[in-house]
Short mmCIF file of C-alpha atoms in Angstrom, two decimals:
data_model
loop_
_atom_site.label_atom_id
_atom_site.label_comp_id
_atom_site.label_asym_id
_atom_site.label_seq_id
_atom_site.Cartn_x
_atom_site.Cartn_y
_atom_site.Cartn_z
CA MET O 1 -23.13 -51.48 25.78
CA LYS O 2 -20.34 -51.46 28.30
CA LYS O 3 -19.99 -48.33 30.41
CA SER O 4 -16.38 -47.85 29.31
CA THR O 5 -17.36 -48.10 25.63
CA LYS O 6 -20.20 -45.63 26.11
CA THR O 7 -17.88 -43.22 27.89
CA ALA O 8 -15.33 -43.51 25.09
CA LEU O 9 -17.98 -42.81 22.45
CA ILE O 10 -19.22 -39.76 24.35
CA ALA O 11 -15.67 -38.47 24.72
CA THR O 12 -15.04 -39.01 21.00
CA GLY O 13 -18.25 -37.17 20.17
CA ILE O 14 -17.32 -34.26 22.40
CA ALA O 15 -13.86 -34.10 20.87
CA ALA O 16 -15.30 -34.13 17.36
CA ALA O 17 -17.83 -31.45 18.24
CA SER O 18 -15.11 -29.35 19.84
CA ALA O 19 -12.94 -29.72 16.76
CA THR O 20 -15.85 -28.69 14.55
CA VAL O 21 -16.51 -25.64 16.71
CA LEU O 22 -12.80 -24.74 16.65
CA VAL O 23 -12.65 -25.03 12.85
CA THR O 24 -15.78 -22.90 12.56
CA LEU O 25 -14.29 -20.25 14.84
CA HIS O 26 -11.09 -20.23 12.78
CA GLN O 27 -13.11 -19.80 9.59
CA LEU O 28 -15.18 -16.97 11.06
CA THR O 29 -12.05 -15.23 12.37
CA ALA O 30 -10.28 -15.59 9.03
CA ARG O 31 -13.31 -14.33 7.13
CA GLY O 32 -13.60 -11.32 9.42
CA PHE O 33 -9.88 -10.62 9.05
CA MET O 34 -10.06 -10.81 5.26
CA LYS O 35 -13.24 -8.77 5.06
CA PHE O 36 -11.46 -5.97 6.88
CA ALA O 37 -8.39 -6.41 4.68
CA LEU O 38 -10.09 -6.53 1.29
CA ASP O 39 -13.65 -5.21 1.25
CA ARG O 40 -14.40 -1.62 0.31
CA LYS O 41 -16.68 -1.31 3.34
CA ALA O 42 -15.00 -2.53 6.52
CA PRO O 43 -16.96 -4.34 9.25
CA LYS O 44 -17.87 -1.72 11.86
CA ILE O 45 -16.60 -3.76 14.80
CA LEU O 46 -13.17 -4.03 13.17
CA GLU O 47 -13.13 -0.47 11.89
CA LYS O 48 -13.40 0.73 15.49
CA ASN O 49 -10.31 -1.25 16.46
CA GLN O 50 -7.78 0.00 13.92
CA THR O 51 -5.27 0.66 16.70
CA ALA O 52 -4.93 -3.09 17.23
CA PHE O 53 -4.25 -3.65 13.53
CA MET O 54 -1.73 -0.81 13.37
CA GLY O 55 0.08 -2.17 16.42
CA SER O 56 0.62 1.25 18.00
CA LYS O 57 -1.29 4.26 19.26
CA GLU O 58 1.60 6.61 18.49
CA ILE O 59 0.71 6.93 14.82
CA PHE O 60 -2.57 8.62 15.75
CA ASN O 61 -0.63 11.50 17.31
CA TYR O 62 -0.11 12.77 13.76
CA ILE O 63 -3.78 12.69 12.72
CA ASP O 64 -4.35 16.44 13.13
CA LYS O 65 -1.33 17.30 10.97
CA LEU O 66 -2.38 14.78 8.32
CA ASN O 67 -5.95 16.10 8.29
CA GLU O 68 -4.74 19.70 7.97
CA GLY O 69 -2.58 18.72 5.02
CA ALA O 70 -5.45 16.80 3.45
CA GLU O 71 -7.84 19.74 3.68
CA ALA O 72 -5.23 22.10 2.21
CA LEU O 73 -4.60 19.74 -0.71
CA LYS O 74 -8.31 19.33 -1.43
CA ARG O 75 -8.55 23.11 -1.81
CA LYS O 76 -5.91 23.10 -4.55
CA ASN O 77 -6.95 23.49 -8.16
CA CYS O 78 -6.81 19.79 -9.04
CA GLU O 79 -8.49 18.41 -12.14
CA THR O 80 -10.42 15.17 -11.64
CA VAL O 81 -9.46 12.62 -14.30
CA GLU O 82 -10.69 9.10 -14.99
CA LEU O 83 -9.29 5.92 -16.43
CA LEU O 84 -10.74 2.48 -17.20
CA SER O 85 -8.76 -0.37 -15.62
CA TYR O 86 -7.75 -3.54 -17.44
CA ASP O 87 -10.72 -5.33 -15.84
CA GLY O 88 -13.31 -2.64 -16.51
CA ILE O 89 -13.21 -0.67 -13.24
CA ASN O 90 -13.48 3.11 -13.36
CA LEU O 91 -10.43 4.66 -11.69
CA VAL O 92 -10.21 8.25 -10.51
CA GLY O 93 -7.21 10.55 -10.18
CA HIS O 94 -6.56 14.19 -9.33
CA TRP O 95 -4.19 16.07 -11.64
CA TYR O 96 -2.31 18.96 -10.00
CA PRO O 97 -0.28 20.61 -12.77
CA CYS O 98 2.74 22.78 -12.19
CA LYS O 99 3.66 25.65 -14.51
CA ASN O 100 6.94 24.91 -16.28
CA ALA O 101 7.04 21.46 -14.68
CA LYS O 102 10.30 19.54 -14.80
CA ARG O 103 8.81 16.18 -13.85
CA VAL O 104 5.63 14.25 -13.05
CA ILE O 105 4.88 12.36 -9.85
CA ILE O 106 2.26 9.61 -9.75
CA ALA O 107 1.30 9.55 -6.07
CA VAL O 108 -0.19 6.30 -4.79
CA HIS O 109 -1.84 6.22 -1.36
CA GLY O 110 -2.05 3.33 1.08
CA TRP O 111 -4.54 0.83 2.46
CA ARG O 112 -7.76 2.34 3.83
CA ALA O 113 -6.24 5.79 3.33
CA ASN O 114 -6.85 8.44 0.69
CA TRP O 115 -4.91 10.57 -1.76
CA ALA O 116 -5.20 13.82 0.17
CA ARG O 117 -4.30 12.50 3.62
CA ASP O 118 -1.26 10.52 2.52
CA PHE O 119 0.21 13.33 0.40
CA GLY O 120 -1.25 16.53 1.86
CA VAL O 121 1.83 17.29 3.96
CA ILE O 122 4.26 16.91 1.05
CA ALA O 123 2.12 18.35 -1.77
CA ASP O 124 3.41 21.93 -1.47
CA PHE O 125 7.05 20.80 -1.49
CA LEU O 126 6.50 18.80 -4.68
CA HIS O 127 4.67 21.65 -6.38
CA GLU O 128 7.26 24.23 -5.35
CA ASN O 129 9.98 21.99 -6.78
CA ASP O 130 8.55 21.84 -10.28
CA CYS O 131 6.47 18.66 -10.01
CA SER O 132 3.12 18.14 -11.65
CA VAL O 133 1.40 15.49 -9.55
CA LEU O 134 -1.22 12.89 -10.37
CA PHE O 135 -2.80 11.77 -7.10
CA ILE O 136 -4.57 8.52 -7.88
CA GLU O 137 -7.32 6.85 -5.89
CA GLN O 138 -6.69 3.15 -5.51
CA ARG O 139 -9.37 0.67 -6.55
CA ALA O 140 -12.10 -0.07 -3.99
CA GLN O 141 -11.20 3.15 -2.19
CA GLY O 142 -12.50 6.71 -2.43
CA GLU O 143 -14.11 7.62 -5.74
CA SER O 144 -12.56 4.75 -7.71
CA GLY O 145 -14.68 1.72 -8.49
CA GLY O 146 -14.18 -1.87 -7.41
CA GLU O 147 -15.31 -3.93 -4.45
CA TYR O 148 -12.01 -5.42 -3.29
CA MET O 149 -8.49 -4.17 -2.61
CA GLY O 150 -5.70 -6.34 -3.94
CA PHE O 151 -2.75 -5.35 -1.71
CA GLY O 152 -0.72 -4.38 -4.77
CA LEU O 153 -1.44 -7.49 -6.83
CA LEU O 154 -4.30 -5.82 -8.70
CA GLU O 155 -3.24 -2.23 -8.16
CA ARG O 156 0.03 -2.74 -10.04
CA TYR O 157 -1.98 -3.07 -13.26
CA ASP O 158 -3.80 0.18 -12.43
CA CYS O 159 -0.54 1.99 -11.70
CA TYR O 160 0.87 0.75 -15.00
CA GLU O 161 -2.14 2.24 -16.82
CA TRP O 162 -1.72 5.54 -14.97
CA ALA O 163 1.95 5.62 -15.99
CA LYS O 164 0.91 5.30 -19.62
CA TRP O 165 -1.70 8.01 -19.07
CA ALA O 166 0.92 10.41 -17.66
CA ASP O 167 3.31 9.60 -20.50
CA LEU O 168 0.62 10.43 -23.05
CA LYS O 169 -0.45 13.53 -21.11
CA THR O 170 3.07 14.97 -21.29
CA ASP O 171 3.93 13.59 -24.76
CA GLY O 172 6.73 11.60 -23.16
CA LYS O 173 8.72 14.81 -22.63
CA LEU O 174 8.89 14.80 -18.82
CA PRO O 175 10.46 12.26 -16.47
CA ILE O 176 7.86 10.35 -14.48
CA TYR O 177 8.32 8.99 -10.96
CA LEU O 178 6.07 6.48 -9.20
CA MET O 179 5.73 7.44 -5.54
CA GLY O 180 3.83 5.31 -3.02
CA VAL O 181 3.19 5.13 0.71
CA SER O 182 2.46 1.85 2.56
CA MET O 183 0.32 -0.33 0.25
CA GLY O 184 0.93 2.39 -2.35
CA ALA O 185 4.66 1.70 -2.00
CA THR O 186 4.07 -2.00 -2.54
CA THR O 187 1.96 -1.12 -5.58
CA VAL O 188 4.68 0.99 -7.22
CA LEU O 189 7.36 -1.60 -6.43
CA MET O 190 5.26 -4.36 -8.00
CA THR O 191 4.64 -2.12 -11.01
CA THR O 192 8.37 -2.24 -11.81
CA GLY O 193 7.75 -5.78 -13.06
CA PHE O 194 6.12 -4.34 -16.20
CA LYS O 195 7.83 -2.85 -19.22
CA LEU O 196 7.13 0.76 -18.35
CA PRO O 197 7.21 3.79 -20.67
CA LYS O 198 10.73 5.12 -21.22
CA SER O 199 9.72 8.35 -19.49
CA VAL O 200 9.37 6.53 -16.15
CA LYS O 201 12.71 7.31 -14.52
CA GLY O 202 12.35 6.17 -10.92
CA VAL O 203 10.33 4.89 -7.97
CA ILE O 204 10.00 6.24 -4.43
CA ALA O 205 8.70 3.54 -2.06
CA ASP O 206 7.87 4.70 1.48
CA CYS O 207 7.26 1.88 3.99
CA GLY O 208 6.09 -0.78 1.57
CA PHE O 209 5.53 -4.41 2.55
CA THR O 210 6.88 -7.43 0.69
CA SER O 211 3.69 -9.35 -0.11
CA PRO O 212 0.05 -9.64 1.04
CA HIS O 213 0.80 -12.90 2.86
CA ALA O 214 3.79 -11.42 4.68
CA ILE O 215 1.96 -8.34 5.96
CA TRP O 216 -1.07 -10.34 7.10
CA LYS O 217 1.20 -12.73 8.98
CA HIS O 218 3.00 -9.84 10.66
CA VAL O 219 -0.19 -8.04 11.68
CA ALA O 220 -1.86 -11.22 12.93
CA GLU O 221 1.05 -12.48 14.99
CA ASN O 222 2.62 -9.23 16.20
CA ASN O 223 -0.29 -6.81 16.46
CA LEU O 224 -3.36 -9.00 16.98
CA LYS O 225 -1.46 -11.72 18.86
CA ILE O 226 -3.12 -14.59 17.01
CA PRO O 227 -1.29 -17.53 15.36
CA PHE O 228 -1.59 -16.83 11.64
CA GLY O 229 -0.73 -20.41 10.78
CA LEU O 230 -4.24 -21.41 11.81
CA TYR O 231 -5.78 -18.91 9.39
CA SER O 232 -3.24 -18.79 6.57
CA ALA O 233 -4.87 -21.38 4.29
CA ILE O 234 -8.38 -20.01 4.81
CA SER O 235 -7.22 -16.42 4.25
CA ASN O 236 -5.41 -17.34 1.06
CA GLU O 237 -8.44 -19.26 -0.20
CA ILE O 238 -10.66 -16.22 0.37
CA PHE O 239 -8.12 -13.91 -1.27
CA LYS O 240 -7.73 -16.13 -4.32
CA LYS O 241 -11.49 -16.43 -4.73
CA ARG O 242 -11.91 -12.65 -4.71
CA ILE O 243 -8.70 -11.50 -6.39
CA ARG O 244 -8.01 -14.51 -8.66
CA ILE O 245 -4.41 -14.82 -7.53
CA GLY O 246 -2.75 -16.28 -4.45
CA ALA O 247 -1.47 -14.00 -1.70
CA ASN O 248 2.11 -15.15 -2.22
CA GLU O 249 2.11 -15.80 -5.98
CA TYR O 250 3.61 -12.41 -6.76
CA THR O 251 5.81 -10.34 -4.48
CA CYS O 252 7.85 -7.15 -4.55
CA ALA O 253 10.97 -9.30 -4.72
CA LYS O 254 9.80 -10.96 -7.94
CA ALA O 255 9.17 -7.58 -9.53
CA LEU O 256 12.40 -6.03 -8.26
CA GLU O 257 14.51 -8.90 -9.58
CA ASN O 258 13.66 -7.57 -13.05
CA CYS O 259 13.58 -3.87 -12.16
CA THR O 260 15.55 -1.61 -14.52
CA ILE O 261 14.81 1.82 -13.05
CA PRO O 262 16.28 3.45 -9.90
CA VAL O 263 14.44 3.02 -6.60
CA LEU O 264 14.55 5.13 -3.45
CA PHE O 265 13.45 3.08 -0.43
CA VAL O 266 12.18 4.98 2.63
CA HIS O 267 11.13 3.62 6.02
CA GLY O 268 10.85 4.61 9.68
CA THR O 269 12.57 2.53 12.34
CA ASP O 270 9.55 2.58 14.68
CA ASP O 271 7.02 1.33 12.13
CA SER O 272 4.83 -1.17 13.99
CA PHE O 273 2.47 -1.82 11.07
CA VAL O 274 4.95 -2.59 8.28
CA PRO O 275 8.28 -3.56 9.87
CA VAL O 276 11.37 -1.84 8.50
CA THR O 277 12.85 -5.28 7.81
CA MET O 278 10.46 -5.57 4.86
CA THR O 279 12.12 -2.60 3.19
CA PHE O 280 15.49 -4.25 3.83
CA GLU O 281 14.16 -7.36 2.04
CA ASN O 282 12.86 -5.33 -0.89
CA TYR O 283 16.12 -3.37 -1.11
CA LYS O 284 18.14 -6.59 -1.19
CA ALA O 285 15.97 -8.02 -3.98
CA CYS O 286 16.23 -4.89 -6.16
CA LYS O 287 18.61 -5.38 -9.10
CA SER O 288 18.58 -1.81 -10.39
CA GLU O 289 20.27 1.30 -8.97
CA LYS O 290 18.93 1.86 -5.48
CA ARG O 291 19.12 4.07 -2.45
CA MET O 292 17.76 3.79 1.06
CA PHE O 293 16.66 6.44 3.55
CA ILE O 294 15.90 5.16 7.06
CA VAL O 295 14.35 7.63 9.50
CA PRO O 296 14.97 7.01 13.22
CA ASP O 297 11.89 7.11 15.49
CA ALA O 298 9.43 7.44 12.59
CA GLU O 299 6.16 5.50 12.78
CA HIS O 300 4.30 4.08 9.79
CA GLY O 301 4.18 6.58 6.93
CA MET O 302 5.49 9.38 9.15
CA SER O 303 9.07 9.68 7.86
CA TYR O 304 8.39 12.97 6.06
CA ILE O 305 6.89 14.54 9.17
CA VAL O 306 9.66 13.29 11.47
CA ASP O 307 12.57 14.30 9.20
CA LYS O 308 11.19 16.77 6.69
CA LYS O 309 14.57 18.26 5.81
CA GLY O 310 16.30 14.92 5.30
CA TYR O 311 13.40 13.54 3.27
CA GLU O 312 13.34 16.56 0.96
CA GLU O 313 17.10 16.44 0.44
CA LYS O 314 16.93 12.76 -0.53
CA LEU O 315 14.07 13.40 -2.96
CA LEU O 316 15.82 16.28 -4.70
CA GLU O 317 19.04 14.26 -4.97
CA PHE O 318 17.08 11.40 -6.48
CA PHE O 319 15.33 13.68 -9.00
CA ASN O 320 18.60 15.38 -9.97
CA ASP O 321 20.54 12.14 -10.34
CA PHE O 322 17.86 10.20 -12.21
CA GLY O 323 16.00 12.74 -14.29
#
């Protein structure tokens, strides 16, 4: 064998081996990314680096206030209630009734969060303003069953069932509002694609993303500084295998194109996890009556803390106008 031929074969072999190694690394990275995104139990190495995923350290400045609110809410006299999902998963909620209630709020928390932390700071305001609240625990989180989170694609079915539960609980006599934060906001927006009970009068969506694919792309490219294009196909394959639907097969826009109830969109300008542009996209897609409340300088999910007065005024206006 000629020396030049041998050299060429060696080079080809090295290139092929390098390509194989690169593909393997991409697969491992994508699998780790999706495990953190979807699995009930997050990989420890990734759980310790949530700051990178969130894209900012500023959001953690509010942890003490959120924890105080969570502890206060947990001490309230909430009744634990349960519901069986469409696919046989046991779902848990916490019913906080208000005497002489004028409305019901179904409060939906976000990704890797919990019902008390996401709504602890606003719980007293809702209760003092005649709201009975059902704080639900999203599937694969907290006390609810399930192994995988669906980034709204599965949770919309759960929210729909909770809406029917609340309608039955109140004999259809009270207006119901779906209120979500972060992935909870995406969940309630996607739920508008169903034919909801007539008692459901509105949706409050605080910093929701547009689709699973869109938020993963944003986090990968902007926060983790990795080219999502290399992992997109693998990530979607993993998602579809676990969730039985593609990451871009259903979006908030698709639901909102058929939405018939009013929506209040809320977002902070400094959100580095879910960019405010996603709320602009969702707002544009919404065909029903809609309002938008943008809070300057607010990080992800912190709009109520940053502008408590403005947030409360917008909520009361929304309740009064669409009750």
